[in-house]
Amino acid sequence: SGKLRTSSAPVQSDAFIIAVPTPISPAPHPSPLIPHSDLSFVKVAATSIAPILRRDNLVVLESTSPPGTTEEVLVTILEKESGLKAGEDFYVAYCPERVLPGRILHEIVHNARIIGGIDSESAERAEKLYSSFVKGEIYITDARTAEMVKLAENTFRDLNIAFANELSRICHRLGVNVWEVIQLANRHPRVNILKPGPGVGGHCIAVDPWFIVEKAPQEARLIRTAREVNDSQPQYIFERIKELVGDIERPKIAVMGVAYKGNVGDTRESPALRIVDLLKKNGYEVSIYDPYVEGYESVEGVFDDADCIVLLTDHDLFRELSPTLISLSVRGKIVFDTKSLLDRERWESAGFEVETL
């Protein structure tokens, strides 16, 4: 249509949408045990917009942020650097992005959106902007509530995953199949346990709960514990691998998948990479196959002389691999399927011992 243009620096516009990373900061927090947010990208974006900010402009922050960021960080910088007054000369809102990697364009249009203005006029102007392309429902609130909504969404999932991961450890100790437990428990109309796995990755669920802990460390005890459970899952997986390979000297581990989730190539905060790192640091030889991640797309030689195959990402393509052909290459016929993805019967028929969480 010719309406889309790109620029390496902000240009004068009617509206500015800030969607920049807000990672965990490498700098120490006042409490050394609490990771905290790095808002430097938000600050740089605000500083770059301020000189070209005009009256009646709208600025929207989409980046996941600790509650208060829109008003305390974004507005403060914009007012100081522009000489204008938020809510009078220009308008500011927070509208968290809610997109799934692999479905971004669809979800930008069809997902429901939360818009939180610093005042009612800011909220109304942001709603008008988003309603021009969003087909999902739009809900209006204040900026701080909108910030908390995004954190609550991802923290709820983190808590549920932590429960599933802890349940898997308990079931393993007690000799119970956790996958059957979850499947049957979820038959209850008010129960929805998520699946356990090798840990939690991505730029949202593995990060966002810490923003709540940062703001309310005394109150967020359950949230913090869930983060610690999920952050410790790669170490638990490593210990399970150690048990499986036993006393083999310098065992070779063939890893299936290093992306943080299935059917995408995103490795941000991937627990699989942490497991690979643990294996290498402890003297294991590691080969990796991930059809979605650059550098690991080829399966050639990955399973050669492997003592143990460890599946860490639930790519659908892994279901199509032939266990019979793989059995001709490996040295040890052990498969540790941390996602319960593979057809156990097929792999066992090919002579493999299949372990799950």
PDB file of N, CA and C in Angstrom, residues 22 30 37 42 52 59 67 107 143 151 191 213 217 280 294 298 322 349 351 356:
ATOM      1  N   THR A  22      12.514  -5.243  27.687  1.00  0.00           N
ATOM      2  CA  THR A  22      12.675  -4.905  29.107  1.00  0.00           C
ATOM      3  C   THR A  22      13.202  -6.154  29.811  1.00  0.00           C
ATOM      4  N   PRO A  30      19.171  -3.863  45.030  1.00  0.00           N
ATOM      5  CA  PRO A  30      19.442  -3.646  46.461  1.00  0.00           C
ATOM      6  C   PRO A  30      19.396  -4.937  47.269  1.00  0.00           C
ATOM      7  N   SER A  37      14.275  -5.356  36.799  1.00  0.00           N
ATOM      8  CA  SER A  37      14.083  -4.949  35.407  1.00  0.00           C
ATOM      9  C   SER A  37      15.164  -3.989  34.928  1.00  0.00           C
ATOM     10  N   VAL A  42      13.554   1.503  27.382  1.00  0.00           N
ATOM     11  CA  VAL A  42      12.400   2.402  27.489  1.00  0.00           C
ATOM     12  C   VAL A  42      12.875   3.838  27.646  1.00  0.00           C
ATOM     13  N   ILE A  52      10.995  15.578  19.424  1.00  0.00           N
ATOM     14  CA  ILE A  52      10.078  15.789  18.293  1.00  0.00           C
ATOM     15  C   ILE A  52       8.618  15.691  18.728  1.00  0.00           C
ATOM     16  N   VAL A  59       1.583   8.967  23.006  1.00  0.00           N
ATOM     17  CA  VAL A  59       2.698   8.036  23.206  1.00  0.00           C
ATOM     18  C   VAL A  59       2.163   6.816  23.951  1.00  0.00           C
ATOM     19  N   PRO A  67       4.843  -2.242  37.412  1.00  0.00           N
ATOM     20  CA  PRO A  67       3.803  -1.234  37.631  1.00  0.00           C
ATOM     21  C   PRO A  67       4.395   0.115  38.029  1.00  0.00           C
ATOM     22  N   GLU A 107      -2.330 -12.196  15.791  1.00  0.00           N
ATOM     23  CA  GLU A 107      -2.731 -11.848  17.148  1.00  0.00           C
ATOM     24  C   GLU A 107      -2.731 -10.340  17.392  1.00  0.00           C
ATOM     25  N   ALA A 143      -3.246   3.198  33.635  1.00  0.00           N
ATOM     26  CA  ALA A 143      -1.954   2.683  33.185  1.00  0.00           C
ATOM     27  C   ALA A 143      -1.362   1.661  34.149  1.00  0.00           C
ATOM     28  N   LEU A 151       1.540  -8.508  33.715  1.00  0.00           N
ATOM     29  CA  LEU A 151       2.377  -9.298  34.613  1.00  0.00           C
ATOM     30  C   LEU A 151       1.579 -10.435  35.246  1.00  0.00           C
ATOM     31  N   VAL A 191     -10.248 -27.930  37.062  1.00  0.00           N
ATOM     32  CA  VAL A 191      -8.802 -28.144  37.164  1.00  0.00           C
ATOM     33  C   VAL A 191      -8.185 -28.047  35.774  1.00  0.00           C
ATOM     34  N   VAL A 213       7.948  -9.300  41.889  1.00  0.00           N
ATOM     35  CA  VAL A 213       8.782  -9.518  43.079  1.00  0.00           C
ATOM     36  C   VAL A 213       9.620  -8.275  43.374  1.00  0.00           C
ATOM     37  N   PRO A 217       8.573  -7.346  47.191  1.00  0.00           N
ATOM     38  CA  PRO A 217       9.310  -8.563  47.563  1.00  0.00           C
ATOM     39  C   PRO A 217       8.760  -9.282  48.791  1.00  0.00           C
ATOM     40  N   LYS A 280      27.931 -29.602  29.043  1.00  0.00           N
ATOM     41  CA  LYS A 280      29.288 -29.332  28.556  1.00  0.00           C
ATOM     42  C   LYS A 280      30.247 -29.024  29.702  1.00  0.00           C
ATOM     43  N   GLU A 294      19.051 -21.545  13.836  1.00  0.00           N
ATOM     44  CA  GLU A 294      20.198 -21.416  12.939  1.00  0.00           C
ATOM     45  C   GLU A 294      21.440 -22.064  13.547  1.00  0.00           C
ATOM     46  N   SER A 298      20.676 -29.153  10.747  1.00  0.00           N
ATOM     47  CA  SER A 298      21.005 -30.444  10.141  1.00  0.00           C
ATOM     48  C   SER A 298      21.002 -31.561  11.184  1.00  0.00           C
ATOM     49  N   SER A 322      12.504 -41.274  12.463  1.00  0.00           N
ATOM     50  CA  SER A 322      12.399 -42.733  12.508  1.00  0.00           C
ATOM     51  C   SER A 322      13.274 -43.297  13.625  1.00  0.00           C
ATOM     52  N   SER A 349       9.582 -50.123  20.433  1.00  0.00           N
ATOM     53  CA  SER A 349       9.629 -51.194  19.434  1.00  0.00           C
ATOM     54  C   SER A 349      10.963 -51.211  18.696  1.00  0.00           C
ATOM     55  N   GLY A 351      13.686 -50.648  20.179  1.00  0.00           N
ATOM     56  CA  GLY A 351      14.692 -51.074  21.146  1.00  0.00           C
ATOM     57  C   GLY A 351      15.116 -50.027  22.151  1.00  0.00           C
ATOM     58  N   THR A 356      10.474 -40.407  30.766  1.00  0.00           N
ATOM     59  CA  THR A 356       9.809 -39.106  30.746  1.00  0.00           C
ATOM     60  C   THR A 356       9.928 -38.483  32.131  1.00  0.00           C
TER      61      THR A 356
END
